[in-house]
């Protein structure tokens, strides 16, 4: 799961670089899905598994489609958030996912969602408020160059992405080890490719990369996503929802490092406080789940 976090964080940094270069978010999703689907098919060939999933498991394919669709939609929402927010802020809000994964784990897997989880979920909302710094609350922090509308849209997209991603993670755990991790990658990549291609031409204006740098970064989006996805699917199959998603919080740390080092996005103390609240709550929920499983 730690390797998955690094892979996804690097993927997010590539997305931010392409957004700065004025590539539409859905075009970046489309590029990622093509590379990821290709690598997923090669992985299935290497491991000698059917990319369609096992044929001897009745009803498994509907869960694979749900996992792929939810993951693809969540990914598209996150890419949009990264394109209009700082890398760290978008990542922090997106990684409220463990709050929602705990809810879906209760609904789909029958895992407990007790008072502790509910309180931690509520406190997470405070962290999101600190990250966003709405002008109605932080009047003195208002900045003429900060487009609050974009912040609001980005935050909404990141939250919706977190919910969709949480659903996808719990579906992976529901099907368990009956499905190879490469099959999940294939379904995710295919459904993401189809959905993003339709929406990209319908709502945005894609353009071809013009330099070697743009082609390279566009390709690396898919490569690092594949690495992150492969490790994530395997990790979620081996770990309960709480501990399994716990290590993904390393992505937040990497996002702050990449944002500062690569994009000169130095967060203020309020954003850091909000990130600390969110990460603290998700870590507490993960630890609580882990302790519950070990009793």
PDB file of C-alpha atoms in Angstrom:
ATOM      1  CA  UNK A   1       0.000   0.000   0.000  1.00  0.00           C
ATOM      2  CA  UNK A   2       2.950   2.318   0.633  1.00  0.00           C
ATOM      3  CA  UNK A   3       4.255   1.660  -2.889  1.00  0.00           C
ATOM      4  CA  UNK A   4       0.758   2.325  -4.186  1.00  0.00           C
ATOM      5  CA  UNK A   5       0.731   5.706  -2.419  1.00  0.00           C
ATOM      6  CA  UNK A   6       4.024   6.739  -4.012  1.00  0.00           C
ATOM      7  CA  UNK A   7       2.822   5.632  -7.442  1.00  0.00           C
ATOM      8  CA  UNK A   8      -0.412   7.596  -7.198  1.00  0.00           C
ATOM      9  CA  UNK A   9       1.311  10.675  -5.760  1.00  0.00           C
ATOM     10  CA  UNK A  10       3.754  10.731  -8.666  1.00  0.00           C
ATOM     11  CA  UNK A  11       0.837  10.228 -11.041  1.00  0.00           C
ATOM     12  CA  UNK A  12      -0.926  13.236  -9.445  1.00  0.00           C
ATOM     13  CA  UNK A  13       2.198  15.363  -9.885  1.00  0.00           C
ATOM     14  CA  UNK A  14       2.213  14.481 -13.588  1.00  0.00           C
ATOM     15  CA  UNK A  15      -1.474  15.438 -13.809  1.00  0.00           C
ATOM     16  CA  UNK A  16      -0.716  18.814 -12.216  1.00  0.00           C
ATOM     17  CA  UNK A  17       2.129  19.425 -14.664  1.00  0.00           C
ATOM     18  CA  UNK A  18      -0.163  18.693 -17.620  1.00  0.00           C
ATOM     19  CA  UNK A  19      -2.932  20.889 -16.187  1.00  0.00           C
ATOM     20  CA  UNK A  20      -0.436  23.753 -15.953  1.00  0.00           C
ATOM     21  CA  UNK A  21       0.368  23.088 -19.622  1.00  0.00           C
ATOM     22  CA  UNK A  22      -3.363  23.634 -20.353  1.00  0.00           C
ATOM     23  CA  UNK A  23      -4.342  20.039 -21.109  1.00  0.00           C
ATOM     24  CA  UNK A  24      -8.034  19.349 -20.317  1.00  0.00           C
ATOM     25  CA  UNK A  25      -8.540  17.063 -17.331  1.00  0.00           C
ATOM     26  CA  UNK A  26     -10.537  14.467 -19.273  1.00  0.00           C
ATOM     27  CA  UNK A  27      -7.821  14.232 -21.915  1.00  0.00           C
ATOM     28  CA  UNK A  28      -5.367  13.369 -19.141  1.00  0.00           C
ATOM     29  CA  UNK A  29      -7.835  10.741 -17.879  1.00  0.00           C
ATOM     30  CA  UNK A  30      -8.097   9.345 -21.408  1.00  0.00           C
ATOM     31  CA  UNK A  31      -4.315   9.138 -21.802  1.00  0.00           C
ATOM     32  CA  UNK A  32      -3.969   7.427 -18.441  1.00  0.00           C
ATOM     33  CA  UNK A  33      -6.672   4.896 -19.271  1.00  0.00           C
ATOM     34  CA  UNK A  34      -5.077   3.895 -22.581  1.00  0.00           C
ATOM     35  CA  UNK A  35      -1.684   3.228 -20.993  1.00  0.00           C
ATOM     36  CA  UNK A  36      -3.237   1.539 -17.976  1.00  0.00           C
ATOM     37  CA  UNK A  37      -5.475  -0.701 -20.097  1.00  0.00           C
ATOM     38  CA  UNK A  38      -2.548  -1.727 -22.301  1.00  0.00           C
ATOM     39  CA  UNK A  39      -0.348  -2.570 -19.323  1.00  0.00           C
ATOM     40  CA  UNK A  40      -3.243  -4.375 -17.632  1.00  0.00           C
ATOM     41  CA  UNK A  41      -3.772  -6.587 -20.693  1.00  0.00           C
ATOM     42  CA  UNK A  42      -0.048  -7.348 -20.813  1.00  0.00           C
ATOM     43  CA  UNK A  43      -0.218  -8.209 -17.110  1.00  0.00           C
ATOM     44  CA  UNK A  44      -3.099 -10.611 -17.723  1.00  0.00           C
ATOM     45  CA  UNK A  45      -1.103 -12.220 -20.523  1.00  0.00           C
ATOM     46  CA  UNK A  46       1.950 -12.545 -18.282  1.00  0.00           C
ATOM     47  CA  UNK A  47       0.009 -14.085 -15.391  1.00  0.00           C
ATOM     48  CA  UNK A  48      -2.109 -16.169 -17.786  1.00  0.00           C
ATOM     49  CA  UNK A  49      -5.460 -14.961 -16.506  1.00  0.00           C
ATOM     50  CA  UNK A  50      -8.510 -13.920 -18.514  1.00  0.00           C
ATOM     51  CA  UNK A  51      -8.903 -10.123 -18.658  1.00  0.00           C
ATOM     52  CA  UNK A  52     -12.672 -10.677 -18.451  1.00  0.00           C
ATOM     53  CA  UNK A  53     -12.398 -12.308 -15.049  1.00  0.00           C
ATOM     54  CA  UNK A  54     -13.195 -15.843 -13.883  1.00  0.00           C
ATOM     55  CA  UNK A  55     -15.974 -17.599 -15.786  1.00  0.00           C
ATOM     56  CA  UNK A  56     -16.778 -19.975 -12.927  1.00  0.00           C
ATOM     57  CA  UNK A  57     -17.925 -17.241 -10.516  1.00  0.00           C
ATOM     58  CA  UNK A  58     -21.608 -16.384 -11.154  1.00  0.00           C
ATOM     59  CA  UNK A  59     -22.400 -12.704 -10.687  1.00  0.00           C
ATOM     60  CA  UNK A  60     -18.767 -11.615 -10.337  1.00  0.00           C
ATOM     61  CA  UNK A  61     -18.750  -9.558 -13.531  1.00  0.00           C
ATOM     62  CA  UNK A  62     -21.361  -7.075 -12.331  1.00  0.00           C
ATOM     63  CA  UNK A  63     -19.092  -6.305  -9.364  1.00  0.00           C
ATOM     64  CA  UNK A  64     -16.126  -5.879 -11.700  1.00  0.00           C
ATOM     65  CA  UNK A  65     -18.098  -3.418 -13.835  1.00  0.00           C
ATOM     66  CA  UNK A  66     -19.193  -1.511 -10.727  1.00  0.00           C
ATOM     67  CA  UNK A  67     -15.606  -1.405  -9.472  1.00  0.00           C
ATOM     68  CA  UNK A  68     -14.335  -0.168 -12.830  1.00  0.00           C
ATOM     69  CA  UNK A  69     -17.075   2.433 -13.278  1.00  0.00           C
ATOM     70  CA  UNK A  70     -16.805   3.804  -9.742  1.00  0.00           C
ATOM     71  CA  UNK A  71     -13.024   3.952  -9.933  1.00  0.00           C
ATOM     72  CA  UNK A  72     -13.059   5.635 -13.345  1.00  0.00           C
ATOM     73  CA  UNK A  73     -15.576   8.277 -12.262  1.00  0.00           C
ATOM     74  CA  UNK A  74     -13.705   8.969  -9.037  1.00  0.00           C
ATOM     75  CA  UNK A  75     -10.445   9.301 -10.933  1.00  0.00           C
ATOM     76  CA  UNK A  76     -11.953  11.799 -13.391  1.00  0.00           C
ATOM     77  CA  UNK A  77     -13.281  13.893 -10.499  1.00  0.00           C
ATOM     78  CA  UNK A  78      -9.882  13.893  -8.809  1.00  0.00           C
ATOM     79  CA  UNK A  79      -8.050  14.916 -11.983  1.00  0.00           C
ATOM     80  CA  UNK A  80     -10.408  17.871 -12.361  1.00  0.00           C
ATOM     81  CA  UNK A  81      -9.800  18.860  -8.728  1.00  0.00           C
ATOM     82  CA  UNK A  82      -6.028  18.758  -9.256  1.00  0.00           C
ATOM     83  CA  UNK A  83      -6.381  20.971 -12.326  1.00  0.00           C
ATOM     84  CA  UNK A  84      -8.137  23.796 -10.420  1.00  0.00           C
ATOM     85  CA  UNK A  85      -6.698  23.464  -6.886  1.00  0.00           C
ATOM     86  CA  UNK A  86      -3.251  23.088  -5.393  1.00  0.00           C
ATOM     87  CA  UNK A  87      -1.968  19.529  -5.520  1.00  0.00           C
ATOM     88  CA  UNK A  88      -1.910  19.207  -1.734  1.00  0.00           C
ATOM     89  CA  UNK A  89      -5.433  20.583  -1.161  1.00  0.00           C
ATOM     90  CA  UNK A  90      -6.997  18.384  -3.844  1.00  0.00           C
ATOM     91  CA  UNK A  91      -5.185  15.317  -2.510  1.00  0.00           C
ATOM     92  CA  UNK A  92      -6.117  15.999   1.113  1.00  0.00           C
ATOM     93  CA  UNK A  93      -9.826  16.328   0.309  1.00  0.00           C
ATOM     94  CA  UNK A  94      -9.734  13.285  -1.969  1.00  0.00           C
ATOM     95  CA  UNK A  95      -8.180  11.283   0.826  1.00  0.00           C
ATOM     96  CA  UNK A  96     -11.205  11.644   3.026  1.00  0.00           C
ATOM     97  CA  UNK A  97     -11.946   8.381   1.195  1.00  0.00           C
ATOM     98  CA  UNK A  98     -11.373   6.187   4.292  1.00  0.00           C
ATOM     99  CA  UNK A  99     -14.344   7.925   5.922  1.00  0.00           C
ATOM    100  CA  UNK A 100     -16.587   6.776   3.090  1.00  0.00           C
ATOM    101  CA  UNK A 101     -14.895   3.387   2.736  1.00  0.00           C
ATOM    102  CA  UNK A 102     -15.859   2.684   6.353  1.00  0.00           C
ATOM    103  CA  UNK A 103     -19.491   3.436   5.468  1.00  0.00           C
ATOM    104  CA  UNK A 104     -19.452   1.268   2.342  1.00  0.00           C
ATOM    105  CA  UNK A 105     -17.659  -1.513   4.235  1.00  0.00           C
ATOM    106  CA  UNK A 106     -20.553  -1.487   6.676  1.00  0.00           C
ATOM    107  CA  UNK A 107     -23.120  -1.664   3.868  1.00  0.00           C
ATOM    108  CA  UNK A 108     -21.364  -4.139   1.567  1.00  0.00           C
ATOM    109  CA  UNK A 109     -19.204  -6.186   3.895  1.00  0.00           C
ATOM    110  CA  UNK A 110     -21.080  -6.002   7.176  1.00  0.00           C
ATOM    111  CA  UNK A 111     -18.167  -4.373   9.007  1.00  0.00           C
ATOM    112  CA  UNK A 112     -19.083  -2.227  12.044  1.00  0.00           C
ATOM    113  CA  UNK A 113     -19.535   1.531  11.735  1.00  0.00           C
ATOM    114  CA  UNK A 114     -19.740   2.646  15.342  1.00  0.00           C
ATOM    115  CA  UNK A 115     -19.880   5.905  17.272  1.00  0.00           C
ATOM    116  CA  UNK A 116     -16.118   6.414  17.047  1.00  0.00           C
ATOM    117  CA  UNK A 117     -16.264   6.253  13.257  1.00  0.00           C
ATOM    118  CA  UNK A 118     -19.185   8.682  13.135  1.00  0.00           C
ATOM    119  CA  UNK A 119     -17.377  11.227  15.320  1.00  0.00           C
ATOM    120  CA  UNK A 120     -14.173  10.926  13.275  1.00  0.00           C
ATOM    121  CA  UNK A 121     -16.190  11.389  10.073  1.00  0.00           C
ATOM    122  CA  UNK A 122     -17.758  14.565  11.438  1.00  0.00           C
ATOM    123  CA  UNK A 123     -14.392  15.986  12.533  1.00  0.00           C
ATOM    124  CA  UNK A 124     -13.079  15.317   9.010  1.00  0.00           C
ATOM    125  CA  UNK A 125     -15.560  17.888   7.738  1.00  0.00           C
ATOM    126  CA  UNK A 126     -13.862  20.471   9.967  1.00  0.00           C
ATOM    127  CA  UNK A 127     -10.563  19.614   8.297  1.00  0.00           C
ATOM    128  CA  UNK A 128     -12.092  20.180   4.862  1.00  0.00           C
ATOM    129  CA  UNK A 129     -13.329  23.608   5.985  1.00  0.00           C
ATOM    130  CA  UNK A 130      -9.817  24.537   7.097  1.00  0.00           C
ATOM    131  CA  UNK A 131      -8.321  23.400   3.801  1.00  0.00           C
ATOM    132  CA  UNK A 132     -10.823  25.374   1.730  1.00  0.00           C
ATOM    133  CA  UNK A 133     -10.788  28.520   3.914  1.00  0.00           C
ATOM    134  CA  UNK A 134     -14.172  29.823   2.682  1.00  0.00           C
ATOM    135  CA  UNK A 135     -14.310  33.614   2.686  1.00  0.00           C
ATOM    136  CA  UNK A 136     -17.453  33.582   4.811  1.00  0.00           C
ATOM    137  CA  UNK A 137     -15.372  32.120   7.637  1.00  0.00           C
ATOM    138  CA  UNK A 138     -11.859  33.375   6.855  1.00  0.00           C
ATOM    139  CA  UNK A 139     -12.581  36.875   5.632  1.00  0.00           C
ATOM    140  CA  UNK A 140      -9.043  38.088   6.282  1.00  0.00           C
ATOM    141  CA  UNK A 141      -7.652  35.261   4.133  1.00  0.00           C
ATOM    142  CA  UNK A 142      -9.500  36.313   0.976  1.00  0.00           C
ATOM    143  CA  UNK A 143      -7.213  36.693  -2.024  1.00  0.00           C
ATOM    144  CA  UNK A 144      -8.294  38.486  -5.182  1.00  0.00           C
ATOM    145  CA  UNK A 145      -6.286  36.040  -7.270  1.00  0.00           C
ATOM    146  CA  UNK A 146      -7.924  33.010  -5.713  1.00  0.00           C
ATOM    147  CA  UNK A 147     -11.047  31.927  -7.561  1.00  0.00           C
ATOM    148  CA  UNK A 148     -13.333  30.679  -4.837  1.00  0.00           C
ATOM    149  CA  UNK A 149     -15.725  29.279  -7.423  1.00  0.00           C
ATOM    150  CA  UNK A 150     -12.966  27.036  -8.753  1.00  0.00           C
ATOM    151  CA  UNK A 151     -12.024  26.067  -5.213  1.00  0.00           C
ATOM    152  CA  UNK A 152     -15.624  25.097  -4.498  1.00  0.00           C
ATOM    153  CA  UNK A 153     -15.988  23.113  -7.703  1.00  0.00           C
ATOM    154  CA  UNK A 154     -12.647  21.442  -7.154  1.00  0.00           C
ATOM    155  CA  UNK A 155     -13.499  20.523  -3.581  1.00  0.00           C
ATOM    156  CA  UNK A 156     -16.875  19.120  -4.655  1.00  0.00           C
ATOM    157  CA  UNK A 157     -15.203  17.072  -7.372  1.00  0.00           C
ATOM    158  CA  UNK A 158     -12.589  15.786  -4.928  1.00  0.00           C
ATOM    159  CA  UNK A 159     -15.288  14.770  -2.429  1.00  0.00           C
ATOM    160  CA  UNK A 160     -17.372  13.016  -5.081  1.00  0.00           C
ATOM    161  CA  UNK A 161     -14.199  11.323  -6.262  1.00  0.00           C
ATOM    162  CA  UNK A 162     -13.462  10.215  -2.706  1.00  0.00           C
ATOM    163  CA  UNK A 163     -16.929   8.656  -2.412  1.00  0.00           C
ATOM    164  CA  UNK A 164     -16.612   6.873  -5.764  1.00  0.00           C
ATOM    165  CA  UNK A 165     -13.111   5.681  -4.953  1.00  0.00           C
ATOM    166  CA  UNK A 166     -14.240   4.372  -1.577  1.00  0.00           C
ATOM    167  CA  UNK A 167     -16.985   2.363  -3.261  1.00  0.00           C
ATOM    168  CA  UNK A 168     -14.470   0.932  -5.721  1.00  0.00           C
ATOM    169  CA  UNK A 169     -12.080  -0.091  -2.925  1.00  0.00           C
ATOM    170  CA  UNK A 170     -14.800  -1.914  -1.018  1.00  0.00           C
ATOM    171  CA  UNK A 171     -15.942  -3.738  -4.153  1.00  0.00           C
ATOM    172  CA  UNK A 172     -12.352  -4.987  -4.607  1.00  0.00           C
ATOM    173  CA  UNK A 173     -12.501  -6.371  -1.083  1.00  0.00           C
ATOM    174  CA  UNK A 174     -15.944  -7.869  -1.646  1.00  0.00           C
ATOM    175  CA  UNK A 175     -14.807  -9.974  -4.612  1.00  0.00           C
ATOM    176  CA  UNK A 176     -11.627 -10.805  -2.668  1.00  0.00           C
ATOM    177  CA  UNK A 177      -8.990 -13.077  -4.101  1.00  0.00           C
ATOM    178  CA  UNK A 178     -11.388 -14.648  -6.580  1.00  0.00           C
ATOM    179  CA  UNK A 179     -10.286 -12.029  -9.133  1.00  0.00           C
ATOM    180  CA  UNK A 180      -6.682 -11.311 -10.074  1.00  0.00           C
ATOM    181  CA  UNK A 181      -5.553  -7.731  -9.466  1.00  0.00           C
ATOM    182  CA  UNK A 182      -4.709  -7.304 -13.180  1.00  0.00           C
ATOM    183  CA  UNK A 183      -8.360  -7.954 -14.072  1.00  0.00           C
ATOM    184  CA  UNK A 184      -9.388  -4.996 -11.917  1.00  0.00           C
ATOM    185  CA  UNK A 185      -6.846  -2.853 -13.764  1.00  0.00           C
ATOM    186  CA  UNK A 186      -8.302  -3.909 -17.130  1.00  0.00           C
ATOM    187  CA  UNK A 187     -11.896  -3.136 -16.172  1.00  0.00           C
ATOM    188  CA  UNK A 188     -10.877   0.215 -14.684  1.00  0.00           C
ATOM    189  CA  UNK A 189      -8.827   1.149 -17.752  1.00  0.00           C
ATOM    190  CA  UNK A 190     -11.460   0.098 -20.286  1.00  0.00           C
ATOM    191  CA  UNK A 191     -14.408   1.827 -18.633  1.00  0.00           C
ATOM    192  CA  UNK A 192     -12.296   4.918 -17.984  1.00  0.00           C
ATOM    193  CA  UNK A 193     -11.204   5.021 -21.630  1.00  0.00           C
ATOM    194  CA  UNK A 194     -14.764   4.750 -22.929  1.00  0.00           C
ATOM    195  CA  UNK A 195     -16.260   7.246 -20.496  1.00  0.00           C
ATOM    196  CA  UNK A 196     -13.516   9.850 -20.744  1.00  0.00           C
ATOM    197  CA  UNK A 197     -13.374   9.738 -24.550  1.00  0.00           C
ATOM    198  CA  UNK A 198     -17.104  10.455 -24.821  1.00  0.00           C
ATOM    199  CA  UNK A 199     -17.111  13.256 -22.250  1.00  0.00           C
ATOM    200  CA  UNK A 200     -13.828  14.727 -23.475  1.00  0.00           C
ATOM    201  CA  UNK A 201     -15.117  15.432 -26.987  1.00  0.00           C
ATOM    202  CA  UNK A 202     -18.537  16.471 -25.681  1.00  0.00           C
ATOM    203  CA  UNK A 203     -17.412  18.992 -23.045  1.00  0.00           C
ATOM    204  CA  UNK A 204     -13.744  19.927 -23.588  1.00  0.00           C
ATOM    205  CA  UNK A 205     -11.279  20.798 -26.338  1.00  0.00           C
ATOM    206  CA  UNK A 206      -8.411  18.278 -26.364  1.00  0.00           C
ATOM    207  CA  UNK A 207      -5.100  18.991 -28.067  1.00  0.00           C
ATOM    208  CA  UNK A 208      -2.164  16.849 -29.092  1.00  0.00           C
ATOM    209  CA  UNK A 209       1.083  17.042 -27.091  1.00  0.00           C
ATOM    210  CA  UNK A 210       3.615  19.183 -28.962  1.00  0.00           C
ATOM    211  CA  UNK A 211       6.921  18.423 -27.273  1.00  0.00           C
ATOM    212  CA  UNK A 212       8.860  15.414 -26.043  1.00  0.00           C
ATOM    213  CA  UNK A 213       8.304  16.669 -22.493  1.00  0.00           C
ATOM    214  CA  UNK A 214       4.512  16.691 -22.936  1.00  0.00           C
ATOM    215  CA  UNK A 215       4.484  13.238 -24.544  1.00  0.00           C
ATOM    216  CA  UNK A 216       6.680  11.862 -21.765  1.00  0.00           C
ATOM    217  CA  UNK A 217       4.626  13.282 -18.904  1.00  0.00           C
ATOM    218  CA  UNK A 218       1.387  12.187 -20.578  1.00  0.00           C
ATOM    219  CA  UNK A 219       2.731   8.628 -20.827  1.00  0.00           C
ATOM    220  CA  UNK A 220       4.023   8.643 -17.256  1.00  0.00           C
ATOM    221  CA  UNK A 221       0.530   9.466 -15.990  1.00  0.00           C
ATOM    222  CA  UNK A 222      -0.567   6.045 -17.187  1.00  0.00           C
ATOM    223  CA  UNK A 223       2.578   4.230 -16.080  1.00  0.00           C
ATOM    224  CA  UNK A 224       2.507   5.528 -12.502  1.00  0.00           C
ATOM    225  CA  UNK A 225      -1.255   4.998 -12.327  1.00  0.00           C
ATOM    226  CA  UNK A 226      -0.744   1.377 -13.366  1.00  0.00           C
ATOM    227  CA  UNK A 227       1.903   0.888 -10.695  1.00  0.00           C
ATOM    228  CA  UNK A 228      -0.310   2.476  -8.048  1.00  0.00           C
ATOM    229  CA  UNK A 229      -3.404   0.574  -9.163  1.00  0.00           C
ATOM    230  CA  UNK A 230      -1.680  -2.808  -9.249  1.00  0.00           C
ATOM    231  CA  UNK A 231      -0.259  -2.408  -5.747  1.00  0.00           C
ATOM    232  CA  UNK A 232      -3.531  -0.954  -4.482  1.00  0.00           C
ATOM    233  CA  UNK A 233      -5.684  -3.824  -5.760  1.00  0.00           C
ATOM    234  CA  UNK A 234      -3.314  -6.369  -4.285  1.00  0.00           C
ATOM    235  CA  UNK A 235      -3.069  -4.521  -0.991  1.00  0.00           C
ATOM    236  CA  UNK A 236      -6.835  -4.189  -0.624  1.00  0.00           C
ATOM    237  CA  UNK A 237      -7.250  -7.900  -1.255  1.00  0.00           C
ATOM    238  CA  UNK A 238      -4.852  -8.691   1.581  1.00  0.00           C
ATOM    239  CA  UNK A 239      -5.904  -6.104   4.184  1.00  0.00           C
ATOM    240  CA  UNK A 240      -9.183  -5.114   5.896  1.00  0.00           C
ATOM    241  CA  UNK A 241     -10.760  -1.829   4.766  1.00  0.00           C
ATOM    242  CA  UNK A 242      -9.411   0.196   7.693  1.00  0.00           C
ATOM    243  CA  UNK A 243      -5.745  -0.860   7.732  1.00  0.00           C
ATOM    244  CA  UNK A 244      -5.795  -1.329   3.971  1.00  0.00           C
ATOM    245  CA  UNK A 245      -6.630   2.291   3.261  1.00  0.00           C
ATOM    246  CA  UNK A 246      -4.550   3.584   6.172  1.00  0.00           C
ATOM    247  CA  UNK A 247      -1.219   3.429   4.332  1.00  0.00           C
ATOM    248  CA  UNK A 248      -2.685   5.373   1.418  1.00  0.00           C
ATOM    249  CA  UNK A 249      -2.478   8.466   3.619  1.00  0.00           C
ATOM    250  CA  UNK A 250       1.198   8.579   2.694  1.00  0.00           C
ATOM    251  CA  UNK A 251      -0.072  10.021  -0.571  1.00  0.00           C
ATOM    252  CA  UNK A 252      -0.915  13.232   1.306  1.00  0.00           C
ATOM    253  CA  UNK A 253       2.668  13.529   2.551  1.00  0.00           C
ATOM    254  CA  UNK A 254       4.028  12.992  -0.952  1.00  0.00           C
ATOM    255  CA  UNK A 255       1.545  15.530  -2.353  1.00  0.00           C
ATOM    256  CA  UNK A 256       2.804  18.244   0.001  1.00  0.00           C
ATOM    257  CA  UNK A 257       6.411  17.411  -0.876  1.00  0.00           C
ATOM    258  CA  UNK A 258       5.771  17.409  -4.649  1.00  0.00           C
ATOM    259  CA  UNK A 259       3.616  20.544  -4.457  1.00  0.00           C
ATOM    260  CA  UNK A 260       6.340  22.501  -2.680  1.00  0.00           C
ATOM    261  CA  UNK A 261       9.314  21.089  -4.593  1.00  0.00           C
ATOM    262  CA  UNK A 262       7.872  21.008  -8.118  1.00  0.00           C
ATOM    263  CA  UNK A 263       5.117  23.639  -8.287  1.00  0.00           C
ATOM    264  CA  UNK A 264       6.064  26.145  -5.597  1.00  0.00           C
ATOM    265  CA  UNK A 265       2.723  25.550  -3.846  1.00  0.00           C
ATOM    266  CA  UNK A 266       3.706  26.385  -0.282  1.00  0.00           C
ATOM    267  CA  UNK A 267       0.700  25.779   2.018  1.00  0.00           C
ATOM    268  CA  UNK A 268      -0.202  28.174   4.811  1.00  0.00           C
ATOM    269  CA  UNK A 269      -0.621  27.007   8.387  1.00  0.00           C
ATOM    270  CA  UNK A 270      -4.424  26.746   8.053  1.00  0.00           C
ATOM    271  CA  UNK A 271      -4.135  24.296   5.146  1.00  0.00           C
ATOM    272  CA  UNK A 272      -1.567  22.284   7.107  1.00  0.00           C
ATOM    273  CA  UNK A 273      -3.891  22.268  10.127  1.00  0.00           C
ATOM    274  CA  UNK A 274      -6.786  21.070   7.964  1.00  0.00           C
ATOM    275  CA  UNK A 275      -4.642  18.343   6.420  1.00  0.00           C
ATOM    276  CA  UNK A 276      -3.521  17.274   9.884  1.00  0.00           C
ATOM    277  CA  UNK A 277      -7.133  17.020  11.067  1.00  0.00           C
ATOM    278  CA  UNK A 278      -8.183  14.949   8.036  1.00  0.00           C
ATOM    279  CA  UNK A 279      -5.182  12.635   8.125  1.00  0.00           C
ATOM    280  CA  UNK A 280      -5.486  12.302  11.899  1.00  0.00           C
ATOM    281  CA  UNK A 281      -9.119  11.263  11.618  1.00  0.00           C
ATOM    282  CA  UNK A 282      -8.523   8.745   8.846  1.00  0.00           C
ATOM    283  CA  UNK A 283      -5.520   7.294  10.685  1.00  0.00           C
ATOM    284  CA  UNK A 284      -7.610   7.031  13.859  1.00  0.00           C
ATOM    285  CA  UNK A 285     -10.386   5.272  11.952  1.00  0.00           C
ATOM    286  CA  UNK A 286      -7.895   2.889  10.362  1.00  0.00           C
ATOM    287  CA  UNK A 287      -6.302   2.082  13.709  1.00  0.00           C
ATOM    288  CA  UNK A 288      -9.739   1.622  15.261  1.00  0.00           C
ATOM    289  CA  UNK A 289     -10.724  -0.818  12.504  1.00  0.00           C
ATOM    290  CA  UNK A 290      -7.454  -2.696  12.869  1.00  0.00           C
ATOM    291  CA  UNK A 291      -7.869  -3.038  16.620  1.00  0.00           C
ATOM    292  CA  UNK A 292     -11.445  -4.215  16.127  1.00  0.00           C
ATOM    293  CA  UNK A 293     -10.264  -6.937  13.747  1.00  0.00           C
ATOM    294  CA  UNK A 294      -7.534  -8.130  16.114  1.00  0.00           C
ATOM    295  CA  UNK A 295      -9.799  -8.559  19.107  1.00  0.00           C
TER     296      UNK A 295
END
